[in-house]
Amino acid sequence: MDKIVRINMSDLTTSTEPVPAEWVGLGGRAMTSTIVAKEVPPTCHALGASNKLVFSPGLLTGTAAANSGRLSAGAKSPLTGGIKESNAGGTAARMLAKLGIRALIVEGIPKADKWYSVHIAKDAVTIKEESELLGKGNYSIVNQVQTRYGKPVAVVSVGPAGEMKMLSANISVADPESHIRSLGRGGLGAVMGSKKIKFISIDETGVPPVMPKDAAKFKEASRIFAKTLLDHPVSGQGLPTYGTDVLVNILNEAGGLPTRNFTSGQYAAHDKISGETMHDTIVKRGGVPTHACHPGCQIQCSQIYNDKDGKYLTSGFEYETIWGLGADCCIEDLDDIAEADHIMDDIGVDSIETAVMFGVAMEAGVLPFGDGKGVVRMLRDEIGKGTALGRVLGGGAGQLGRIYGMTRVPVVKNQGIPAYDPRAVKGIGVTYAMGTMGADHTSGYAVATNILSVGGHVDPLSKTGQIELARNLQIATAAIDSTGMCLFIAFPALDIPECLSSLIDMINAQFGINLKGDDVTALGKSVLKIEHQFNLDAGLTKEDDRLPEFFSKESLPPHNVIWDFTPAELDTFWNF
Amino acid sequence: MKITLRLYATLQKYLPPGSSSSETDMELPEAATIPDALGVLALPMTLPHIIFINGRHVLRPDFSTRRLQDGDILAVFPAIGGG
């Protein structure tokens, strides 16, 4: 029986209720954004008692559908001041779905100055005081919590950064190997920290698998869907072989690889940090180049990266992290970047926000460009320990830029701009500007069509067609984020018609309904509009839907292009 | 004429022995096309998915006819993605 579970941290009680009629048929981002918009006062302080932290598995999570195991988390963001949804792999989403929990809503703030854990099992949701794991990193938390329960329970946790309510704090989710995936963006770890929850553990013991209403139809649709993932060269070959870091070289060729705090579009040492180099290094050291971030993932773009001695160093080592510390901070040593990635996962900070912040910090003279050892030290000894400088750095790129009086600060809605320069990849620039989440490449990945020739081709250097492209992709993404599917199914979905039709068939077979393609588009539009309205009610305006001024003033080599959309042109994004 | 050819991802195995990790210089006859250049390395034209000349995309319909010029940097990728 599907249900909503509430955890009230103000009076330390839990409650379970049926899914209200208006939330039936929602999952993932559609569920979290709908609940946040309905129950969180938009003008509340994001770290105060009125904010709510909502977790939701996607519509198909827990089923046999390939790549359906993403967990969404939503709240008002302390970083952007607007609504936030972030999603990750790991094992938690599947377990919540199997337990029938369509949404887990964490409310209030404890009256006492104490920390707690939450344990969710078949018949009970329990809040316990927690002291032993305070101050501990996420790797240690996962290890110790799973040892306590004597089995691989799902673990959702915050590291020291979340405890300290830093704006770059993320929420970690244990993966099938008890390593770390991240609900990365927007400071959701600070929201969890404000509610004094160190970790949530989930035990699926004794619950049956999630069964579809029409098993035969589901099985057939699932088979077709899985085949499209295998057949498409990106999801079937490129991503499994090289992971996301394969993008370094192509963005460099396209002149859109932000380098040295967004002052160039090409990085001379690109080969040293490329996916090809990473792949060869992983294989040479006995690591795992192809790895699933959640059960049932067929694309397996993750990896396990070992150090020079062949010992585990990090996993889920993504392009955006490697770009940020590599090209944007000019750190050439992949091992330094990997060590930094491990520490960021452990202390619990968003690796995109933190890398963008370090780019600004290097220009500000806090440390030199290229100083990988310095980054590792500052992560461990300043941010991780919450020194005064660490608190400054842990507030993200926007805060660091304000404190040091910088003008070249690549953020939108105070969230760091990821790994694609908007001057040379204009479609993703529209997504950064207009997205409800602040600068977020995943909210409308126009790079696919601008750079990767997936879903056709729209010239990345021209304004033509970019607003329509970003709008359509943001609508589609809002829908995909509601299914529990990994966003990378978009690669086959953009090129192979059976991918999307079989996805809809699976949803219909699962719930015994009759959705059409137009219904899915309508869901995406509805989610975006709910989020946009929340942002307006929270006090964000059209002027927040803009890129920083320097993108319009400073031309980007090698193409020597600027950001040239007018405000009026950008505002047409919302004409739907 | 002389061009620089860069091959990435699974296409790197077509680079001549002794190349740096991703590029090689090539001598080609005047007005050579992209297939002419890739043919020197026996790289089948069915494999490229994304092609740049000097950082600008070459669209698929032009893959087989686009002529190269002296000093061009030709970069060729299979289908890849990430994000």
mmCIF file of C-alpha atoms in Angstrom, chain A residues 233-234 238-239 242-244 246-247 249-250 253-254 270-271 276 320 420 441 445 450-454 457 460-461 488 491 559, chain B residues 6-12 20-23 49-52 54-59 73-75 77-83:
data_model
loop_
_atom_site.group_PDB
_atom_site.id
_atom_site.type_symbol
_atom_site.label_atom_id
_atom_site.label_comp_id
_atom_site.label_asym_id
_atom_site.label_seq_id
_atom_site.Cartn_x
_atom_site.Cartn_y
_atom_site.Cartn_z
ATOM 1 C CA PRO A 233 26.044 4.109 -29.239
ATOM 2 C CA VAL A 234 26.230 6.649 -26.382
ATOM 3 C CA GLY A 238 30.501 5.374 -25.078
ATOM 4 C CA LEU A 239 29.322 5.875 -21.510
ATOM 5 C CA TYR A 242 34.809 5.953 -20.786
ATOM 6 C CA GLY A 243 32.313 7.348 -18.299
ATOM 7 C CA THR A 244 31.226 10.961 -18.484
ATOM 8 C CA VAL A 246 35.007 11.408 -22.199
ATOM 9 C CA LEU A 247 33.559 14.910 -22.634
ATOM 10 C CA ASN A 249 38.302 16.293 -25.257
ATOM 11 C CA ILE A 250 35.176 17.104 -27.219
ATOM 12 C CA GLU A 253 37.807 20.742 -29.435
ATOM 13 C CA ALA A 254 34.577 22.745 -29.508
ATOM 14 C CA HIS A 270 43.260 18.365 -21.678
ATOM 15 C CA ASP A 271 44.812 15.001 -22.535
ATOM 16 C CA GLU A 276 40.608 8.213 -22.360
ATOM 17 C CA GLU A 320 32.063 17.952 -14.127
ATOM 18 C CA TYR A 420 30.215 23.982 -20.542
ATOM 19 C CA HIS A 441 23.408 21.455 -16.878
ATOM 20 C CA TYR A 445 21.135 19.217 -21.471
ATOM 21 C CA ASN A 450 24.799 21.551 -29.601
ATOM 22 C CA ILE A 451 27.940 19.437 -29.327
ATOM 23 C CA LEU A 452 27.261 15.684 -29.379
ATOM 24 C CA SER A 453 24.988 15.443 -32.449
ATOM 25 C CA VAL A 454 22.316 13.629 -30.456
ATOM 26 C CA HIS A 457 22.291 19.398 -34.422
ATOM 27 C CA PRO A 460 26.423 25.867 -30.527
ATOM 28 C CA LEU A 461 27.824 29.250 -31.575
ATOM 29 C CA PHE A 488 21.199 9.376 -19.625
ATOM 30 C CA PHE A 491 20.485 9.943 -25.356
ATOM 31 C CA HIS A 559 36.086 31.371 -31.071
ATOM 32 C CA ARG B 6 43.111 14.160 -33.841
ATOM 33 C CA LEU B 7 41.291 10.930 -33.035
ATOM 34 C CA TYR B 8 39.516 10.329 -29.756
ATOM 35 C CA ALA B 9 37.946 7.568 -27.677
ATOM 36 C CA THR B 10 37.657 4.249 -29.545
ATOM 37 C CA LEU B 11 39.103 5.799 -32.700
ATOM 38 C CA GLN B 12 42.527 6.320 -31.120
ATOM 39 C CA SER B 20 51.063 11.148 -29.155
ATOM 40 C CA SER B 21 47.953 10.009 -27.356
ATOM 41 C CA SER B 22 45.520 11.736 -29.672
ATOM 42 C CA GLU B 23 47.067 13.369 -32.718
ATOM 43 C CA HIS B 49 29.836 10.518 -35.415
ATOM 44 C CA ILE B 50 31.160 13.995 -34.644
ATOM 45 C CA ILE B 51 33.741 15.797 -36.758
ATOM 46 C CA PHE B 52 35.301 19.206 -36.183
ATOM 47 C CA ASN B 54 39.253 23.979 -36.532
ATOM 48 C CA GLY B 55 36.725 23.680 -33.722
ATOM 49 C CA ARG B 56 33.650 23.968 -35.957
ATOM 50 C CA HIS B 57 31.279 21.070 -36.496
ATOM 51 C CA VAL B 58 31.125 19.457 -39.902
ATOM 52 C CA LEU B 59 27.537 18.345 -40.457
ATOM 53 C CA ILE B 73 42.976 20.624 -37.487
ATOM 54 C CA LEU B 74 40.635 17.717 -38.119
ATOM 55 C CA ALA B 75 39.160 16.135 -34.968
ATOM 56 C CA PHE B 77 34.944 11.338 -32.461
ATOM 57 C CA PRO B 78 32.712 8.272 -32.335
ATOM 58 C CA ALA B 79 29.297 8.668 -30.669
ATOM 59 C CA ILE B 80 29.978 9.719 -27.099
ATOM 60 C CA GLY B 81 28.100 11.466 -24.347
ATOM 61 C CA GLY B 82 28.031 12.290 -20.691
ATOM 62 C CA GLY B 83 26.794 15.051 -18.505
#
